[in-house]
Amino acid sequence: MSDKKADVLVWGPVHAALTQNLNRDFNVHNRWQIQDIDAWASEHGDRIRGVVTSGVYGTDNALLDKLPNLQVVNSFGVGYDAIDTAYLAKRGIRLSNTPDVLNNAVAETAMALMLCVSRRISEAERFVRAGKWTSGKLPLGNDLCGKTCGIVGLGKIGKTIAKRAAAFDMTIAYFRRGQPYSDVSYTHYADLVELAKASDYLIVIVPGGADTQHLINAEVLKALGPKSYLINVARGSVVDEQALVASLLESGIAGAGLDVFEDEPNVPAELLNLDNVVLTPHIGSGTYETRQAMADLVFANVSRFFDDGELVTPVSL
Ligand code: 8YV
C-alpha cells in the first residue's frame, strides 16, 4: 500500500529536517502560505490525506471538514490538547504524537526553572548587567537540597523530573487521584491541596485539556503558601493565570517558574516586572537533540502510515 506521493497539508512552519523529508517524499501544501485557505480547501481539499501539525498549532475542525479524504494527523509534540480527538475519532482519522523523545529535555527545563527561581539566577543576572553589584547586594536564595518537590502528574516526564530532583537530595511527593502508583516509592497524595501544603516546589506536568483546566487554582496556591514556588512546564491552561498573578502580587507564594501560559505568546503584563518570576517562551522541548528526535519521529509516523497504514507512536482515540 506504499503511497509516498500522498498530498499532505502542513499546518505551520516545522523543523527544517522534517520539512526537507516531507518535501522529498510527499506532495506538500503549506497551509500558512496559501492566501485564501478556505477557498483553496473547497477546491483542492479532497486531495489531502495527511495533516502535519504541532502541539502548539493544533488543528481546526472547520478546515478539517473541508478535507473529506483525510486519514491521518501527525503532530509534533507529546501534548495534543489543541487537537479535537473526539472529532478525529468520529471521522476515523488516526493521530500520532511524539512521546518519550522529549522526556529529558522537558525535565531539564523543569530543573532549570526550579534552580533559577530558587537561586534568583535571572534576577542575579539582571543585577550584574545593570551595574548594581558595585553598590549593593542581592538577597539570598533557597536551597533545593532537603526540600519537598511535589509533582502534579507523575507520568513519563514527571518520573524523569522526579529522578533528577531526587539527585538534588529533594524529597519527592506526587498527586494522583485514587490509588498510588505501584512502581514508585515516592509519597502519594490523592488530594492536590494536601500535596501543595507539603511542597516547597510544586511542579506541574499533567496533560492540558478539559480534565485539567485550572487544576492549579486559588485554593491550591493558598495551600502552597508564601515560602513555596510553582513551576509549570505543562500547559498554561492547567493554571488559573489570574489567580496566579493575584497570588504573586500579594506574596501568596514565593515565586514561579513558567514556561507555558494561557494565551501564548501573550504573558500577563503584571508578571513582567516581578523579580521572583522566571518566564520562558515554551522552550520545554527546545534543544537541538530533542527537536531533531521529534522531527524524525513525526516523519517516521507519516512515512509508516503511507507505507502500510500503521503508526509508530499512535494516540489511542
Ligand atoms: C511543543 C510541547 O509541542 O510536546 C509538547 O507537548 O508542548 C512542545 O514540545 C513544541 O514546542 C511544538 O513546536
XYZ file of C-alpha atoms and ligand atoms in Angstrom:
330
model
C 0.000 0.000 0.000
C 3.085 2.196 -0.387
C 1.861 5.667 -1.258
C 4.766 8.021 -0.949
C 3.345 10.813 -3.027
C 0.271 11.431 -0.943
C -0.850 15.040 -0.540
C -0.091 16.347 2.921
C -1.141 19.682 4.436
C 1.424 21.165 6.816
C -0.235 23.483 9.325
C 2.633 25.847 10.131
C 6.435 26.061 9.792
C 8.037 22.939 11.304
C 11.581 21.704 11.995
C 13.872 22.053 8.945
C 14.731 18.337 8.760
C 11.051 17.416 8.832
C 10.283 19.976 6.131
C 13.047 18.567 3.951
C 11.947 14.966 4.381
C 8.285 15.755 3.770
C 9.075 17.772 0.647
C 11.180 14.919 -0.697
C 8.597 12.181 -0.243
C 5.176 13.828 -0.365
C 3.159 16.477 -2.167
C 3.347 19.112 0.499
C 0.938 22.040 0.802
C 1.891 24.690 3.335
C -1.309 25.968 4.924
C 0.221 29.255 6.125
C 1.425 30.130 2.621
C -1.973 29.650 0.997
C -3.665 33.040 0.840
C -7.305 32.001 0.998
C -7.159 28.619 2.714
C -10.948 28.168 2.778
C -11.311 28.761 -0.953
C -8.267 26.541 -1.592
C -9.670 23.758 0.581
C -13.070 23.914 -1.127
C -11.339 23.344 -4.454
C -8.431 21.014 -3.544
C -9.302 19.710 -0.056
C -10.301 16.269 -1.332
C -6.656 15.586 -2.297
C -5.350 15.930 1.249
C -4.776 12.585 3.006
C -2.497 13.726 5.816
C -2.089 16.765 8.072
C 1.179 17.570 9.843
C 0.796 19.950 12.771
C 2.212 20.543 16.248
C 1.015 20.657 19.818
C 1.143 24.429 19.565
C -0.636 24.851 16.205
C -3.272 22.212 16.866
C -5.976 21.834 14.219
C -9.288 23.478 13.397
C -12.370 21.361 12.717
C -13.834 23.860 10.225
C -10.806 23.360 7.984
C -10.624 19.605 8.613
C -14.281 19.441 7.496
C -13.081 20.566 4.099
C -10.640 17.645 3.829
C -13.067 14.746 3.187
C -10.340 12.193 2.455
C -8.156 12.998 5.446
C -6.820 9.805 7.041
C -4.139 10.888 9.472
C -2.936 13.803 11.618
C 0.714 13.670 12.675
C 1.558 16.063 15.472
C 4.969 17.407 16.502
C 4.880 17.294 20.300
C 3.660 14.994 23.027
C 0.658 17.115 24.079
C -2.318 17.103 21.740
C -4.859 19.114 23.727
C -5.124 21.599 20.833
C -6.457 18.808 18.621
C -10.093 17.687 18.925
C -9.595 13.935 19.402
C -13.342 13.219 19.609
C -13.754 14.823 16.188
C -10.914 12.713 14.741
C -12.340 9.544 16.290
C -15.771 10.269 14.815
C -14.278 10.581 11.353
C -11.960 7.594 11.790
C -8.884 9.799 11.351
C -5.734 8.473 13.052
C -3.419 10.603 15.223
C 0.248 10.316 16.185
C 2.319 12.386 18.640
C 5.959 12.347 19.806
C 6.098 10.735 23.261
C 9.280 9.801 25.183
C 11.866 11.540 22.994
C 11.326 14.817 24.863
C 11.167 13.495 28.434
C 14.736 14.527 29.285
C 14.556 17.973 27.695
C 11.316 18.899 29.458
C 12.628 17.509 32.759
C 15.792 19.584 32.365
C 13.648 22.663 31.718
C 11.735 21.993 34.938
C 15.001 21.651 36.862
C 16.362 24.817 35.246
C 13.281 26.821 36.229
C 13.349 25.432 39.754
C 17.027 26.332 40.196
C 16.533 29.658 38.525
C 13.718 30.939 40.765
C 15.183 29.373 43.850
C 18.670 30.826 43.462
C 17.456 34.060 41.842
C 19.574 33.376 38.757
C 17.653 35.633 36.342
C 17.391 38.358 38.942
C 21.122 37.995 39.735
C 21.988 38.311 36.067
C 19.895 41.451 35.703
C 21.600 42.803 38.848
C 25.113 42.304 37.440
C 24.259 43.611 33.972
C 22.671 46.738 35.459
C 25.943 47.516 37.273
C 24.321 47.115 40.698
C 26.986 44.746 42.115
C 29.381 47.577 42.888
C 26.905 49.296 45.164
C 24.618 46.638 46.578
C 23.855 43.055 47.473
C 21.371 40.591 46.072
C 19.096 38.950 48.676
C 19.847 35.292 49.452
C 18.184 32.370 47.689
C 16.893 28.982 48.837
C 18.459 25.508 48.717
C 16.730 22.770 46.755
C 18.546 20.212 48.883
C 16.358 18.874 51.703
C 13.160 20.369 50.268
C 9.997 18.660 49.037
C 9.367 18.584 45.325
C 5.671 17.967 44.684
C 4.902 16.681 41.212
C 1.458 17.139 39.699
C 1.351 14.446 37.022
C 3.767 11.574 37.611
C 3.717 10.340 34.017
C 6.840 9.666 31.994
C 8.070 13.256 32.130
C 7.026 13.572 35.775
C 9.076 10.485 36.654
C 12.052 11.868 34.738
C 11.787 15.082 36.759
C 11.466 13.070 39.999
C 14.735 11.209 39.292
C 16.587 14.455 38.714
C 15.072 16.203 41.744
C 15.959 13.163 43.884
C 19.564 13.509 42.707
C 19.448 17.028 44.190
C 18.536 15.408 47.528
C 14.944 16.556 47.409
C 12.073 14.523 48.844
C 9.636 13.556 46.100
C 5.867 13.590 46.508
C 3.164 13.455 43.870
C -0.531 13.941 43.247
C -2.638 11.244 41.708
C -6.376 10.837 42.164
C -7.206 7.471 43.688
C -4.551 4.846 44.264
C -0.760 5.384 44.321
C 1.436 4.020 41.541
C 2.829 0.617 42.470
C 6.190 1.119 40.734
C 7.414 4.136 42.751
C 8.027 4.719 46.437
C 7.506 8.496 46.371
C 4.948 9.937 48.789
C 1.475 9.812 47.284
C -1.252 12.424 47.768
C -4.748 11.776 46.443
C -5.605 15.362 47.410
C -3.882 18.138 45.465
C -4.343 20.740 48.208
C -2.585 18.427 50.674
C 0.312 17.950 48.220
C 0.554 21.733 47.785
C 0.698 22.195 51.572
C 3.542 19.682 51.799
C 5.538 21.034 48.835
C 8.313 23.607 48.692
C 8.238 23.372 44.892
C 5.116 22.287 43.055
C 5.917 21.149 39.519
C 3.028 20.919 37.078
C 3.417 18.348 34.306
C -0.061 16.963 33.569
C -1.538 16.957 30.048
C -3.611 20.001 29.121
C -7.285 19.847 28.190
C -10.729 19.962 29.809
C -9.831 17.460 32.568
C -7.015 19.603 33.948
C -8.309 23.119 33.162
C -7.370 25.394 36.104
C -6.388 22.421 38.253
C -3.978 24.821 39.943
C -6.457 27.356 41.319
C -6.523 29.934 44.114
C -7.086 27.240 46.745
C -4.044 25.223 45.632
C -1.889 28.368 45.512
C -3.022 29.339 49.007
C -2.079 25.863 50.223
C 1.325 26.172 48.547
C 1.924 29.281 50.619
C 4.337 32.226 50.839
C 7.531 30.176 51.151
C 6.949 27.851 48.186
C 7.280 28.027 44.411
C 5.167 26.966 41.445
C 6.826 25.570 38.301
C 4.723 24.994 35.171
C 6.146 23.055 32.217
C 2.800 21.520 31.202
C 0.194 23.786 29.631
C -0.888 27.293 30.540
C -4.481 26.091 30.783
C -3.660 23.939 33.821
C -3.031 27.026 35.965
C -5.650 29.703 36.646
C -3.379 32.528 35.496
C -5.466 35.304 37.080
C -5.322 33.524 40.416
C -1.564 33.041 39.974
C -0.986 36.731 39.191
C -3.093 37.730 42.218
C -1.191 35.310 44.437
C 2.204 36.591 43.249
C 1.190 40.235 43.681
C 0.049 39.519 47.255
C 3.163 37.408 48.045
C 0.815 34.455 48.462
C 3.559 32.213 47.025
C 7.327 32.795 46.970
C 7.682 32.815 43.196
C 7.106 30.943 39.967
C 8.977 29.451 37.036
C 6.713 29.446 33.995
C 7.394 28.009 30.556
C 3.765 27.965 29.432
C 0.897 30.463 29.534
C -2.842 30.563 28.983
C -2.677 32.778 25.882
C 0.741 32.167 24.293
C 2.656 34.146 23.192
C 0.975 36.718 25.435
C 2.218 36.895 29.011
C 0.270 38.822 31.691
C 1.841 42.287 31.966
C 1.872 42.087 35.781
C 4.415 39.248 35.637
C 6.957 41.171 33.587
C 8.193 43.331 36.454
C 8.305 40.662 39.154
C 11.823 39.559 40.100
C 10.604 36.344 41.737
C 9.137 35.036 38.488
C 11.142 33.364 35.734
C 9.455 33.437 32.342
C 10.478 31.335 29.336
C 8.743 31.104 25.937
C 7.553 27.455 25.863
C 11.059 26.030 25.419
C 10.432 22.766 27.304
C 11.451 20.509 24.423
C 13.603 23.136 22.724
C 17.013 21.549 22.322
C 18.738 20.639 19.056
C 18.885 16.973 20.018
C 15.281 16.674 21.151
C 13.733 18.681 18.328
C 15.685 16.532 15.833
C 14.387 13.381 17.520
C 10.843 14.786 17.449
C 11.186 15.700 13.770
C 12.474 12.189 12.988
C 9.592 10.617 14.887
C 6.951 12.721 13.140
C 8.451 11.773 9.797
C 8.639 8.098 10.762
C 4.918 8.243 11.567
C 3.960 9.949 8.303
C 6.120 7.561 6.269
C 4.917 4.457 8.025
C 1.294 5.454 7.633
C 1.566 5.922 3.900
C 3.657 2.727 3.614
C 1.471 0.266 5.458
C -1.310 2.174 7.215
C 0.294 1.862 10.682
C 1.690 4.491 13.039
C 4.913 4.267 15.087
C 3.519 6.220 18.041
C -0.270 6.271 17.696
C -2.514 8.148 20.096
C -5.419 5.931 21.087
C -8.578 7.872 20.367
C 5.603 21.719 21.580
C 5.074 20.677 23.641
O 4.750 20.779 21.049
O 5.415 18.396 23.183
C 4.659 19.258 23.616
O 3.544 18.975 24.056
O 4.473 21.479 24.278
C 6.212 21.138 22.827
O 7.126 20.160 22.594
C 6.551 22.103 20.546
O 7.199 23.194 21.013
C 5.810 22.443 19.260
O 6.639 23.038 18.376
